[in-house]
Amino acid sequence: MVDYTKSEARSWARENFVGTVAVTHPSFTPDFSGINENAIRHDILLLKERGYKGSLLIAEANITPEENARITAIAREAAGPDFALFFHAIFGTLDENIHAANLASKAGADRALLAYPSSFWPTSYDEVFDYTKRFTDETDLATMLFPLPAWGFERIHPAGMSVEFVRRVLDAMPSIVAIKAEQGYPGIPGVMEMYHHFRDEVVISCPIEAEIIPLMSVLDVQFSGTANTNWMGDYYPKAFELARTGRWEEAMKRYWEVQPARAANIAVSSTSTPGTSSINRTQWKYQEWLSGFNGGALRPPAVRLPDRFMKQLRASLEASGLPVTDSPDSEFLRGRVSA
């Protein structure tokens, strides 16, 4: 699906990393033996209908590189050529990520989010650099660098990825086209520092809806992704576009209307993510189901979401005036779309 060279990747990204990009989780057949292709199509088409410009195809859910490629092909067929599809480089090893990225590229992915698996435990920036460079050398996808405390790089530098390290990466790797800047999360130091130093070279993304809409009063940001904002209906694509096109006060009016949903999301996420450095994917899948996406159980092993958190998340959507299903929570694990 790639229609640019590595030397063209940054200029291509400046034109094509625009708007909001959400996430799409795998959906499975009832016995977990295969992918629910109908559900993937449903979820991608609903994202497009709500104004999202693309999706990260979540691979952190016990799927194989081949299954990931099939999901990519289904998403590309459903979405058409102008919908961004991010490969999620979160498979178990560097070799597996390179293999999976090349399969996904052939299947229709046109960009990548570079994560770092839990098996990777560097103690120097040279190790992180070598991992990152080999991925970009051996794949063709325009790649978004992802500084995030979950990787544990703070053992090397308090920022995780320092300005000096990012400078070294950008100088050596032309296919790094964007930075998903979450150094110091929760908080804004990463996005502010990356924007200050590198906004003229690569696209700077802040995926945190709670932060970027207020920050757009002073930052000129064209892209936000990737995160589970799709559970909030079409609010985020519309609010981001308002802020991006000079109507920031209108965006902030909408921002405060959905504060109950935002507060509930932060509260529920804080019960698991800080202690595990990982996302409760069942939570995100449930949130999506509340909003009309397929939902459905994730392939084991998968974490659970307690009833009390389900009730809290559902009530927050109602309080925010956002779309929410009236189906009982018992329907969530079955999913909305038959395989």
Coordinates of C-alpha atoms in Angstrom, one line a residue:
M1 CA 0.0 0.0 0.0
V2 CA 3.0 2.3 0.4
D3 CA 3.2 4.9 -2.5
Y4 CA 6.2 6.9 -1.3
T5 CA 9.9 6.3 -0.9
K6 CA 11.7 6.7 2.4
S7 CA 13.2 9.9 1.2
E8 CA 9.7 11.2 0.5
A9 CA 8.1 9.8 3.7
R10 CA 8.3 13.0 5.8
S11 CA 6.7 15.2 3.1
W12 CA 4.1 12.5 2.5
A13 CA 3.3 12.4 6.2
R14 CA 2.9 16.2 6.4
E15 CA 0.2 15.9 3.8
N16 CA -1.4 12.7 5.1
F17 CA -1.1 12.8 8.9
V18 CA -4.2 15.1 9.3
G19 CA -7.2 14.8 11.6
T20 CA -7.9 12.2 14.2
V21 CA -7.0 8.5 14.2
A22 CA -8.6 6.0 16.5
V23 CA -8.0 2.3 17.3
T24 CA -9.6 -1.0 16.1
H25 CA -9.3 -4.1 18.2
P26 CA -9.5 -7.6 16.8
S27 CA -12.8 -9.4 16.9
F28 CA -13.0 -13.1 16.9
T29 CA -15.3 -16.0 16.1
P30 CA -17.1 -17.5 19.1
D31 CA -14.6 -20.2 19.6
F32 CA -11.6 -17.8 19.1
S33 CA -10.2 -19.9 16.3
G34 CA -10.5 -17.1 13.7
I35 CA -11.1 -13.5 13.0
N36 CA -14.7 -12.1 12.8
E37 CA -14.3 -10.4 9.5
N38 CA -17.8 -8.9 9.5
A39 CA -17.1 -7.2 12.8
I40 CA -13.8 -5.7 11.5
R41 CA -15.7 -4.2 8.5
H42 CA -18.4 -2.9 10.8
D43 CA -15.9 -1.2 13.1
I44 CA -13.9 0.4 10.3
L45 CA -17.0 1.7 8.5
L46 CA -18.3 3.2 11.8
L47 CA -15.1 5.0 12.3
K48 CA -15.3 6.5 8.9
E49 CA -18.9 7.5 9.4
R50 CA -17.9 9.4 12.6
G51 CA -15.2 11.4 10.9
Y52 CA -12.1 9.6 11.8
K53 CA -9.3 9.7 9.3
G54 CA -7.8 6.3 10.1
S55 CA -7.2 3.6 12.7
L56 CA -4.4 1.8 14.5
L57 CA -5.0 -1.9 14.1
I58 CA -4.3 -3.2 17.6
A59 CA -2.0 -6.2 17.7
E60 CA -1.6 -6.3 21.5
A61 CA -4.4 -9.0 21.7
N62 CA -2.9 -12.4 21.1
I63 CA -3.0 -12.5 17.3
T64 CA -0.5 -13.8 14.8
P65 CA 1.3 -11.7 12.2
E66 CA -0.8 -13.5 9.6
E67 CA -4.0 -12.7 11.3
N68 CA -3.0 -9.1 11.7
A69 CA -2.3 -9.0 7.9
R70 CA -5.8 -10.4 7.3
I71 CA -7.4 -7.8 9.5
T72 CA -5.4 -5.1 7.6
A73 CA -6.6 -6.4 4.3
I74 CA -10.2 -6.4 5.5
A75 CA -9.9 -2.9 6.9
R76 CA -8.3 -1.6 3.7
E77 CA -11.1 -3.2 1.5
A78 CA -13.8 -1.7 3.7
A79 CA -12.2 1.7 4.2
G80 CA -10.9 2.5 0.7
P81 CA -7.5 4.0 -0.3
D82 CA -7.7 7.2 1.7
F83 CA -8.1 5.9 5.2
A84 CA -5.0 5.7 7.3
L85 CA -4.1 2.2 8.6
F86 CA -1.4 2.0 11.2
F87 CA 0.5 -1.2 11.7
H88 CA 1.0 -1.8 15.5
A89 CA 4.6 -2.9 16.1
I90 CA 4.0 -4.6 19.4
F91 CA 4.7 -8.2 18.6
G92 CA 7.0 -10.2 20.8
T93 CA 10.4 -9.6 19.2
L94 CA 12.1 -7.3 16.8
D95 CA 12.3 -10.0 14.1
E96 CA 8.6 -10.8 14.5
N97 CA 7.7 -7.1 14.3
I98 CA 9.6 -6.7 11.1
H99 CA 8.0 -9.8 9.6
A100 CA 4.5 -8.6 10.7
A101 CA 5.1 -5.1 9.4
N102 CA 6.1 -6.3 5.9
L103 CA 3.0 -8.6 5.8
A104 CA 0.8 -5.7 6.9
S105 CA 2.3 -3.4 4.3
K106 CA 1.5 -5.8 1.5
A107 CA -2.1 -6.2 2.9
G108 CA -2.8 -2.4 3.0
A109 CA -1.1 -0.7 6.0
D110 CA 0.4 2.6 4.9
R111 CA 2.1 3.6 8.2
A112 CA 3.4 2.2 11.5
L113 CA 3.4 3.0 15.2
L114 CA 6.7 1.8 16.7
A115 CA 6.1 0.3 20.1
Y116 CA 8.7 -1.8 22.1
P117 CA 7.8 -5.3 23.4
S118 CA 8.2 -6.3 27.0
S119 CA 11.0 -8.7 26.0
F120 CA 13.1 -5.6 25.1
W121 CA 15.0 -4.3 28.2
P122 CA 17.6 -1.9 27.1
T123 CA 20.0 -0.1 29.4
S124 CA 21.5 2.3 26.9
Y125 CA 20.3 4.5 24.1
D126 CA 22.6 2.6 21.7
E127 CA 20.3 -0.4 22.2
V128 CA 17.2 1.6 21.6
F129 CA 18.7 3.3 18.6
D130 CA 19.8 0.0 17.1
Y131 CA 16.3 -1.6 17.6
T132 CA 14.6 1.5 16.1
K133 CA 17.0 1.7 13.2
R134 CA 16.8 -2.0 12.3
F135 CA 13.0 -1.7 12.2
T136 CA 13.0 1.3 9.9
D137 CA 15.8 -0.2 7.7
E138 CA 14.0 -3.4 7.1
T139 CA 10.5 -2.1 6.6
D140 CA 9.1 0.5 4.2
L141 CA 6.4 2.1 6.3
A142 CA 6.4 5.7 7.4
T143 CA 6.8 5.3 11.1
M144 CA 5.7 7.2 14.2
L145 CA 8.2 7.2 17.0
F146 CA 6.4 6.6 20.4
P147 CA 8.1 7.9 23.5
L148 CA 6.1 6.4 26.4
P149 CA 6.9 5.6 30.0
A150 CA 5.5 2.0 29.6
W151 CA 8.7 1.0 27.7
G152 CA 10.9 1.7 30.8
F153 CA 13.5 3.8 29.1
E154 CA 13.5 6.2 32.1
R155 CA 16.2 3.9 33.4
I156 CA 18.4 5.6 30.7
H157 CA 17.1 9.2 30.9
P158 CA 14.2 10.7 33.0
A159 CA 12.4 11.7 29.8
G160 CA 12.5 8.1 28.5
M161 CA 13.4 9.5 25.0
S162 CA 15.4 12.7 25.5
V163 CA 15.7 15.5 23.0
E164 CA 19.3 14.4 22.2
F165 CA 18.2 10.8 21.5
V166 CA 15.3 11.9 19.3
R167 CA 17.6 14.2 17.4
R168 CA 19.9 11.3 16.7
V169 CA 17.0 9.2 15.5
L170 CA 15.6 11.8 13.1
D171 CA 19.1 12.5 11.6
A172 CA 19.6 8.8 10.9
M173 CA 16.1 7.5 10.0
P174 CA 14.2 9.3 7.3
S175 CA 11.2 7.0 7.6
I176 CA 10.5 8.4 11.1
V177 CA 7.9 10.9 10.1
A178 CA 6.0 11.7 13.3
I179 CA 6.3 11.6 17.1
K180 CA 3.5 10.4 19.4
A181 CA 4.8 12.5 22.2
E182 CA 4.0 11.1 25.7
Q183 CA 7.2 11.6 27.6
G184 CA 6.3 12.2 31.2
Y185 CA 2.7 10.9 30.9
P186 CA 0.4 11.8 32.5
G187 CA 1.2 15.4 31.7
I188 CA 2.3 17.6 28.9
P189 CA 6.1 17.9 29.0
G190 CA 6.7 15.5 26.2
V191 CA 4.4 17.0 23.7
M192 CA 5.6 20.5 24.5
E193 CA 9.3 19.6 24.3
M194 CA 8.9 17.7 21.0
Y195 CA 6.8 20.4 19.5
H196 CA 9.4 23.0 20.5
H197 CA 12.3 21.2 19.0
F198 CA 11.0 19.2 16.1
R199 CA 7.6 20.5 14.7
D200 CA 9.2 21.8 11.5
E201 CA 10.8 18.4 10.7
V202 CA 8.1 15.8 11.6
V203 CA 4.5 15.7 12.6
I204 CA 3.9 16.0 16.4
S205 CA 1.0 14.1 17.7
C206 CA -0.6 14.3 21.1
P207 CA -3.2 11.5 21.3
I208 CA -4.5 12.5 24.7
E209 CA -7.8 14.2 24.0
A210 CA -8.0 15.7 27.5
E211 CA -4.8 17.7 26.8
I212 CA -4.6 18.5 23.1
I213 CA -7.9 20.4 22.7
P214 CA -6.9 22.9 25.4
L215 CA -3.3 23.0 24.1
M216 CA -4.5 23.9 20.6
S217 CA -5.2 27.4 21.9
V218 CA -1.4 27.9 21.6
L219 CA -0.1 24.9 19.5
D220 CA -0.6 24.5 15.7
V221 CA -1.3 20.8 15.6
Q222 CA -2.7 19.0 12.5
F223 CA -2.9 15.4 13.8
S224 CA -3.9 13.4 16.9
G225 CA -3.6 9.7 17.1
T226 CA -3.8 7.0 18.2
A227 CA -6.2 6.4 21.2
N228 CA -9.6 5.1 22.2
T229 CA -11.5 8.4 21.7
N230 CA -13.9 6.5 19.3
W231 CA -16.0 5.5 22.3
M232 CA -17.1 9.1 22.6
G233 CA -19.1 9.0 19.3
D234 CA -18.2 11.7 16.8
Y235 CA -17.3 14.2 19.4
Y236 CA -13.5 14.1 19.0
P237 CA -13.1 14.4 15.2
K238 CA -15.5 17.3 15.3
A239 CA -13.9 19.1 18.3
F240 CA -10.4 18.5 16.9
E241 CA -11.4 20.0 13.5
L242 CA -13.0 23.0 15.2
A243 CA -9.8 23.7 17.2
R244 CA -7.6 23.0 14.1
T245 CA -9.5 25.5 12.0
G246 CA -9.5 28.4 14.3
R247 CA -12.7 27.7 16.2
W248 CA -11.1 26.8 19.5
E249 CA -13.8 28.4 21.7
E250 CA -16.4 26.2 20.0
A251 CA -14.2 23.1 20.5
M252 CA -13.9 23.9 24.2
K253 CA -17.6 24.2 24.6
R254 CA -17.9 20.6 23.3
Y255 CA -14.9 19.7 25.5
W256 CA -16.7 20.6 28.7
E257 CA -20.0 18.9 27.6
V258 CA -18.2 15.5 27.6
Q259 CA -16.3 16.0 30.8
P260 CA -18.2 13.2 32.6
A261 CA -17.1 10.7 30.0
R262 CA -13.5 11.9 30.2
A263 CA -13.4 11.8 34.0
A264 CA -14.8 8.3 34.1
N265 CA -12.3 7.1 31.5
I266 CA -9.4 8.5 33.5
A267 CA -10.7 7.1 36.7
V268 CA -11.2 3.5 35.4
S269 CA -7.9 3.5 33.4
S270 CA -6.1 4.5 36.5
T271 CA -7.1 1.3 38.3
S272 CA -5.0 -0.8 36.0
T273 CA -2.6 1.0 33.7
P274 CA -0.2 2.7 36.2
G275 CA 0.6 -0.5 38.0
T276 CA 1.0 -2.7 35.0
S277 CA 2.4 -0.4 32.2
S278 CA -0.2 -1.9 30.0
I279 CA -3.7 -1.1 28.7
N280 CA -6.8 -3.1 29.8
R281 CA -7.9 -3.9 26.3
T282 CA -11.2 -5.4 27.6
Q283 CA -11.9 -2.0 29.0
W284 CA -11.3 -0.3 25.6
K285 CA -13.3 -3.0 23.8
Y286 CA -16.2 -2.5 26.2
Q287 CA -16.1 1.2 25.8
E288 CA -16.3 0.8 22.0
W289 CA -19.2 -1.6 22.3
L290 CA -21.1 0.9 24.4
S291 CA -20.8 3.3 21.5
G292 CA -21.9 1.0 18.7
F293 CA -18.8 -0.9 17.8
N294 CA -18.8 -4.7 17.8
G295 CA -17.2 -5.3 21.2
G296 CA -16.9 -9.0 21.9
A297 CA -14.5 -11.0 24.1
L298 CA -10.8 -10.9 23.3
R299 CA -8.9 -14.1 22.8
P300 CA -7.5 -15.5 26.1
P301 CA -5.6 -14.7 28.1
A302 CA -7.5 -11.4 28.5
V303 CA -8.1 -9.3 31.5
R304 CA -11.6 -8.7 32.9
L305 CA -13.5 -5.5 33.5
P306 CA -15.5 -5.5 36.8
D307 CA -19.2 -4.6 36.6
R308 CA -18.8 -1.5 38.8
F309 CA -16.5 0.0 36.1
M310 CA -18.9 -0.9 33.3
K311 CA -21.7 0.9 35.1
Q312 CA -19.4 3.9 35.7
L313 CA -18.4 4.1 32.0
R314 CA -22.0 3.7 30.8
A315 CA -23.4 6.3 33.1
S316 CA -20.7 8.8 32.0
L317 CA -21.7 8.6 28.4
E318 CA -25.3 9.2 29.4
A319 CA -24.3 12.2 31.5
S320 CA -22.3 13.6 28.5
G321 CA -25.1 13.2 26.1
L322 CA -23.1 10.8 23.9
P323 CA -24.4 7.8 22.1
V324 CA -24.7 4.7 24.3
T325 CA -26.3 1.4 23.7
D326 CA -29.4 0.3 25.7
S327 CA -28.3 -3.4 25.4
P328 CA -27.4 -5.0 28.8
D329 CA -23.8 -5.6 29.6
S330 CA -24.3 -9.3 29.3
E331 CA -24.4 -8.8 25.5
F332 CA -20.9 -7.3 25.4
L333 CA -18.9 -10.5 25.3
R334 CA -21.0 -11.9 22.5
G335 CA -20.4 -8.9 20.3
R336 CA -22.8 -7.0 18.1
V337 CA -21.9 -8.5 14.7
S338 CA -22.1 -12.2 13.8
A339 CA -19.1 -13.8 12.2

